[in-house]
XYZ file of C-alpha atoms in Angstrom:
380
model
C 79.442 94.189 136.201
C 82.410 96.640 136.281
C 83.846 96.965 132.783
C 86.874 99.092 131.835
C 88.758 99.650 128.575
C 91.942 97.771 128.199
C 95.125 98.217 126.053
C 97.610 95.521 125.254
C 101.068 96.481 126.382
C 104.151 94.383 127.348
C 106.971 96.140 129.314
C 110.345 96.633 127.735
C 112.114 94.666 130.433
C 109.868 91.639 129.751
C 110.772 91.717 126.020
C 114.467 92.207 126.828
C 114.444 89.217 129.216
C 112.636 87.121 126.587
C 115.256 87.898 123.956
C 118.134 87.104 126.389
C 116.591 83.754 127.314
C 116.121 82.843 123.662
C 119.814 83.565 122.938
C 120.850 81.485 125.934
C 118.821 78.442 124.851
C 120.669 75.119 125.658
C 119.575 73.017 122.742
C 119.195 69.267 122.906
C 120.740 66.875 120.314
C 118.844 66.204 117.116
C 116.361 63.304 117.323
C 117.243 60.313 115.183
C 114.921 59.231 112.413
C 112.316 61.183 110.497
C 111.942 64.906 111.358
C 109.052 65.548 113.853
C 108.588 61.899 114.553
C 109.720 62.282 118.144
C 108.510 65.876 118.560
C 109.275 69.349 117.409
C 112.122 69.459 114.864
C 115.335 71.050 116.037
C 116.118 72.854 112.788
C 112.664 74.370 112.563
C 112.717 75.595 116.203
C 116.161 77.063 115.842
C 115.070 79.052 112.787
C 111.911 80.310 114.466
C 113.632 81.281 117.754
C 116.307 83.095 115.749
C 113.565 85.200 114.162
C 111.777 85.619 117.464
C 114.926 87.093 118.979
C 116.176 89.305 116.152
C 113.373 89.743 113.539
C 110.037 89.633 115.151
C 108.531 93.041 115.943
C 106.215 92.747 118.947
C 105.542 96.436 119.105
C 104.082 96.348 115.552
C 101.886 93.476 116.581
C 100.899 95.251 119.658
C 99.767 98.266 117.707
C 97.699 95.999 115.424
C 96.067 94.337 118.406
C 95.120 97.675 119.840
C 93.171 98.605 116.839
C 90.487 96.287 118.331
C 88.366 97.376 121.255
C 89.630 95.571 124.349
C 87.944 95.576 127.770
C 88.256 93.732 131.120
C 85.134 92.897 133.111
C 84.935 91.708 136.696
C 82.801 88.514 136.834
C 82.259 87.022 140.318
C 85.588 88.595 141.418
C 87.637 87.406 138.356
C 89.027 89.846 135.783
C 88.070 88.637 132.307
C 89.601 90.146 129.092
C 87.517 90.389 125.946
C 87.354 92.031 122.614
C 83.967 93.707 121.804
C 83.355 94.882 118.258
C 79.896 95.959 117.146
C 78.285 95.616 113.685
C 79.344 98.452 111.382
C 75.809 99.018 110.206
C 72.517 98.411 111.985
C 71.871 96.158 114.863
C 74.169 93.190 114.796
C 73.321 89.658 116.051
C 75.167 89.338 119.445
C 77.588 86.480 119.197
C 80.228 85.304 121.762
C 83.055 83.198 120.314
C 85.436 81.171 122.517
C 88.946 79.831 121.635
C 90.598 76.618 122.961
C 94.084 75.310 123.764
C 96.840 75.856 122.757
C 95.433 78.982 121.385
C 94.063 82.409 122.478
C 91.622 85.133 121.470
C 94.056 86.000 118.675
C 92.875 83.012 116.661
C 89.377 84.522 116.401
C 90.355 88.083 115.480
C 90.444 87.380 111.630
C 86.665 86.859 111.829
C 86.035 90.344 113.237
C 86.047 92.436 109.967
C 84.260 89.664 108.160
C 81.369 89.327 110.588
C 80.935 92.885 111.713
C 80.990 94.171 108.182
C 80.030 91.240 105.992
C 78.785 93.256 102.983
C 82.202 94.877 102.592
C 83.703 91.432 102.201
C 81.107 89.932 99.865
C 79.446 87.867 102.468
C 75.685 87.465 102.099
C 74.411 87.391 105.643
C 73.696 89.303 108.779
C 76.254 91.483 110.643
C 77.231 90.616 114.219
C 78.176 92.230 117.487
C 81.245 90.062 118.402
C 82.323 89.363 121.890
C 85.719 87.439 122.003
C 86.878 86.680 125.534
C 90.073 85.148 126.777
C 89.403 81.929 128.639
C 90.168 82.234 132.376
C 93.915 81.676 132.812
C 94.827 82.643 129.295
C 96.417 85.921 128.296
C 94.905 88.867 130.191
C 92.152 86.888 131.977
C 92.568 85.793 135.549
C 91.857 82.228 136.551
C 90.154 81.176 139.868
C 91.307 78.133 141.688
C 89.000 75.749 139.729
C 87.558 76.209 136.133
C 85.441 73.760 134.133
C 83.322 74.102 130.999
C 80.304 74.658 133.156
C 81.803 77.487 135.317
C 83.024 79.383 132.195
C 79.609 78.869 130.462
C 78.028 80.561 133.530
C 80.476 83.422 133.336
C 79.876 83.925 129.652
C 76.129 84.245 130.170
C 76.843 86.852 132.855
C 79.158 88.632 130.455
C 76.678 88.830 127.577
C 73.792 89.899 129.772
C 76.004 92.501 131.525
C 76.709 93.946 128.007
C 73.014 94.389 127.589
C 72.296 91.430 125.323
C 69.082 89.503 126.222
C 69.335 87.093 123.252
C 72.545 86.021 121.615
C 74.423 83.272 119.877
C 77.570 81.412 120.852
C 80.265 79.420 119.166
C 83.855 78.143 119.250
C 86.120 75.174 118.943
C 88.135 72.883 121.116
C 87.543 74.092 124.815
C 85.461 76.838 123.277
C 83.135 74.165 121.859
C 82.866 72.644 125.370
C 82.013 76.003 126.939
C 79.497 76.736 124.175
C 77.870 73.352 124.715
C 77.360 73.917 128.434
C 75.955 77.344 127.762
C 73.251 75.550 125.783
C 72.817 72.632 128.200
C 72.568 74.616 131.373
C 70.872 77.890 130.304
C 69.418 77.586 126.821
C 66.801 80.320 127.057
C 68.927 83.294 125.957
C 70.567 81.411 123.124
C 69.519 81.943 119.488
C 71.745 79.179 118.271
C 75.281 77.808 118.607
C 78.009 77.222 115.989
C 80.904 74.747 116.547
C 83.978 73.824 114.663
C 84.966 70.755 116.811
C 83.138 68.260 118.929
C 84.835 68.552 122.288
C 82.521 66.344 124.336
C 81.847 62.569 123.956
C 78.126 61.920 123.420
C 76.302 60.292 126.343
C 76.272 56.462 126.229
C 74.149 53.937 127.901
C 71.443 51.307 127.318
C 68.961 54.019 126.270
C 71.190 55.179 123.343
C 71.129 53.561 119.910
C 74.002 51.343 118.819
C 76.783 52.917 116.846
C 76.621 52.863 113.045
C 79.480 51.355 111.096
C 80.617 54.868 110.316
C 80.592 55.853 113.932
C 82.410 52.691 114.978
C 85.167 53.360 112.404
C 85.437 56.969 113.654
C 85.711 55.882 117.302
C 88.347 53.341 116.438
C 90.346 55.964 114.590
C 90.047 58.396 117.595
C 91.446 55.684 119.840
C 94.310 54.913 117.527
C 95.130 58.678 117.533
C 94.998 58.810 121.285
C 97.410 56.023 121.666
C 100.054 57.902 119.547
C 99.182 61.581 120.216
C 97.364 61.939 123.530
C 100.499 62.107 125.720
C 100.278 65.881 126.131
C 96.763 65.535 127.570
C 97.773 62.746 130.001
C 100.433 65.019 131.485
C 98.247 68.213 131.526
C 95.318 66.388 133.122
C 97.466 64.846 135.844
C 100.535 66.975 136.532
C 100.271 70.348 134.753
C 102.236 72.126 137.514
C 105.285 69.978 136.948
C 105.317 70.715 133.198
C 104.599 74.403 133.915
C 107.952 74.942 135.604
C 109.767 74.130 132.336
C 107.408 75.944 129.915
C 107.170 79.093 132.035
C 110.984 79.321 132.209
C 112.096 78.483 128.684
C 110.932 80.235 125.483
C 112.224 77.315 123.470
C 110.274 74.854 125.633
C 107.113 76.937 125.344
C 107.439 77.188 121.571
C 108.196 73.514 121.131
C 105.240 72.458 123.177
C 102.658 74.654 121.514
C 103.836 74.730 117.877
C 104.116 70.950 117.651
C 100.326 70.926 118.205
C 99.643 73.703 115.697
C 101.568 71.763 113.037
C 99.912 68.465 113.812
C 96.339 69.666 114.258
C 96.101 72.237 111.423
C 95.780 71.534 107.713
C 99.394 72.375 107.256
C 100.603 69.276 105.358
C 103.693 69.465 107.600
C 104.449 73.080 106.607
C 103.118 75.126 109.492
C 104.481 78.485 108.342
C 103.029 77.897 104.969
C 99.642 77.719 106.628
C 99.787 80.241 109.428
C 102.277 83.137 109.402
C 105.194 83.066 111.773
C 104.326 86.513 112.983
C 100.921 85.222 114.138
C 102.484 82.252 115.853
C 105.077 84.413 117.596
C 102.426 86.916 118.606
C 100.628 84.113 120.309
C 103.742 82.705 121.956
C 104.710 86.256 123.172
C 101.225 86.573 124.652
C 101.623 83.318 126.650
C 105.156 84.303 127.671
C 104.492 87.880 128.722
C 101.403 87.006 130.755
C 102.996 83.821 132.170
C 99.759 81.870 131.435
C 100.960 78.600 129.915
C 100.604 76.795 133.285
C 97.100 78.090 134.272
C 95.979 77.394 130.649
C 96.987 73.786 130.944
C 94.892 73.375 134.179
C 91.823 73.260 131.966
C 92.730 69.635 131.286
C 93.106 68.825 135.010
C 90.014 70.581 136.185
C 87.703 69.272 133.429
C 89.013 65.679 133.924
C 88.583 65.544 137.621
C 85.922 68.161 138.372
C 83.978 68.494 135.160
C 80.420 67.293 134.558
C 79.738 64.070 132.786
C 76.788 64.148 130.410
C 73.913 61.757 131.350
C 72.372 59.235 128.882
C 69.778 60.974 126.882
C 71.059 64.484 127.639
C 71.090 66.611 124.448
C 71.545 70.202 123.381
C 68.142 71.469 122.238
C 69.447 74.843 120.857
C 69.749 74.956 117.083
C 73.345 73.994 116.157
C 75.529 74.702 113.204
C 78.585 72.503 112.695
C 81.562 73.395 110.411
C 83.253 70.033 109.929
C 86.865 70.811 109.036
C 88.212 67.567 107.356
C 91.819 68.019 108.567
C 90.945 68.536 112.198
C 93.493 66.354 114.044
C 94.865 65.065 110.798
C 95.174 61.429 111.726
C 91.874 61.373 113.578
C 89.714 62.631 110.697
C 86.393 64.266 111.234
C 83.221 62.989 113.012
C 80.320 61.791 110.967
C 77.093 63.727 111.179
C 75.145 61.041 113.035
C 77.820 61.094 115.824
C 77.398 64.832 116.282
C 73.610 64.524 116.134
C 73.732 62.261 119.211
C 74.407 65.419 121.228
C 73.235 68.269 119.157
C 70.181 69.498 117.203
C 72.149 70.038 113.951
C 70.415 72.479 111.653
C 73.371 73.211 109.442
C 76.167 70.803 108.532
C 79.125 72.048 106.471
C 81.871 69.839 105.234
C 84.943 72.066 105.000
C 87.380 70.832 102.303
C 90.297 72.641 103.785
C 91.344 73.876 107.224
C 91.839 72.041 110.447
C 91.558 72.408 114.235
C 92.286 76.146 114.195
C 89.627 77.007 111.503
C 89.284 80.658 112.363
C 92.939 81.332 111.748
C 93.343 78.889 108.851
C 90.170 79.543 106.888
C 88.581 82.718 108.344
C 86.520 83.707 105.311
C 85.161 80.151 104.788
C 84.241 79.975 108.457
C 82.720 83.459 108.569
C 80.463 82.659 105.655
C 79.323 79.508 107.370
C 78.508 81.343 110.615
C 76.598 84.045 108.769
C 74.619 81.516 106.735
C 73.738 79.475 109.751
C 72.454 82.436 111.851
C 70.615 83.889 108.826
C 68.774 80.573 108.550
C 67.525 80.416 112.145
């Protein structure tokens, strides 16, 4: 497996073009009614893009990113970017963590100091060797013609074993939870355990499965209500991602509006996104999408998994020990899944109700999440 060091760098002309496009934004009219009810608020986006053009310092963020150890590996002809940080003392537990959409490897970086050097941060638990890859088609990772949870799971096993790890853990949220689940379903032997922050896959159903409890039925009904009002983005991305991609790849305002509306709605922000996640973090993520032109391939995850993914069979379960950090504000209107729902698919050994934080737990509550990961793996 060829591996070479990698440094984050965006060319000056790309940044100049980005600023010029921001300043030439042709704004729509203000939506009537309550702010955010019909989508991203005009005043919020104007303020943010004004800072993106004339206040945000990408070069500073670039230097900060390059304090981490970046690499690219060739896996089955595909270049995959990843961060690899080893435990500061002793032999760390190898752990691969995977992000989701609309996110990037940046979301997981706050966990690096906490998990590679837990004692220095007052965390009672083992240290880890962290591997944080960019999903295929995100940031600095290439994307083959078709990608599903199962194909990425296969690549991640190759990556970890190519790095010399025979036994390791895995974890993540959103698409990262789906990838981690298929790592456990299709090749459980190398896995010590898995740790999830979201339940990406619907548990298998059929005559052989037990009826839903009242709590599960209420949860499913709430999910369906949420889908009626909020699932439009997924319907588009799982059917016509290319059509949407022309707009988002050409307009910084469009890209920001599409992504940040989800960050505001899915995080524990209370409607104040910048009060929860810094605007420099958000703009670093947007600049990464913009500079690498990867918003369109990232959205193909929805298309490929919908039409070419693998459905779980009745009775199919993950046998690998599982930790679940249940962030209560994950998809605010949806609520969080009950434990018995998660246990339909996973062998849950640790269940943690997180009183704050949402869909992007590693960016919102990194210390709380790091403690939970460390405690889970210490226990197994």
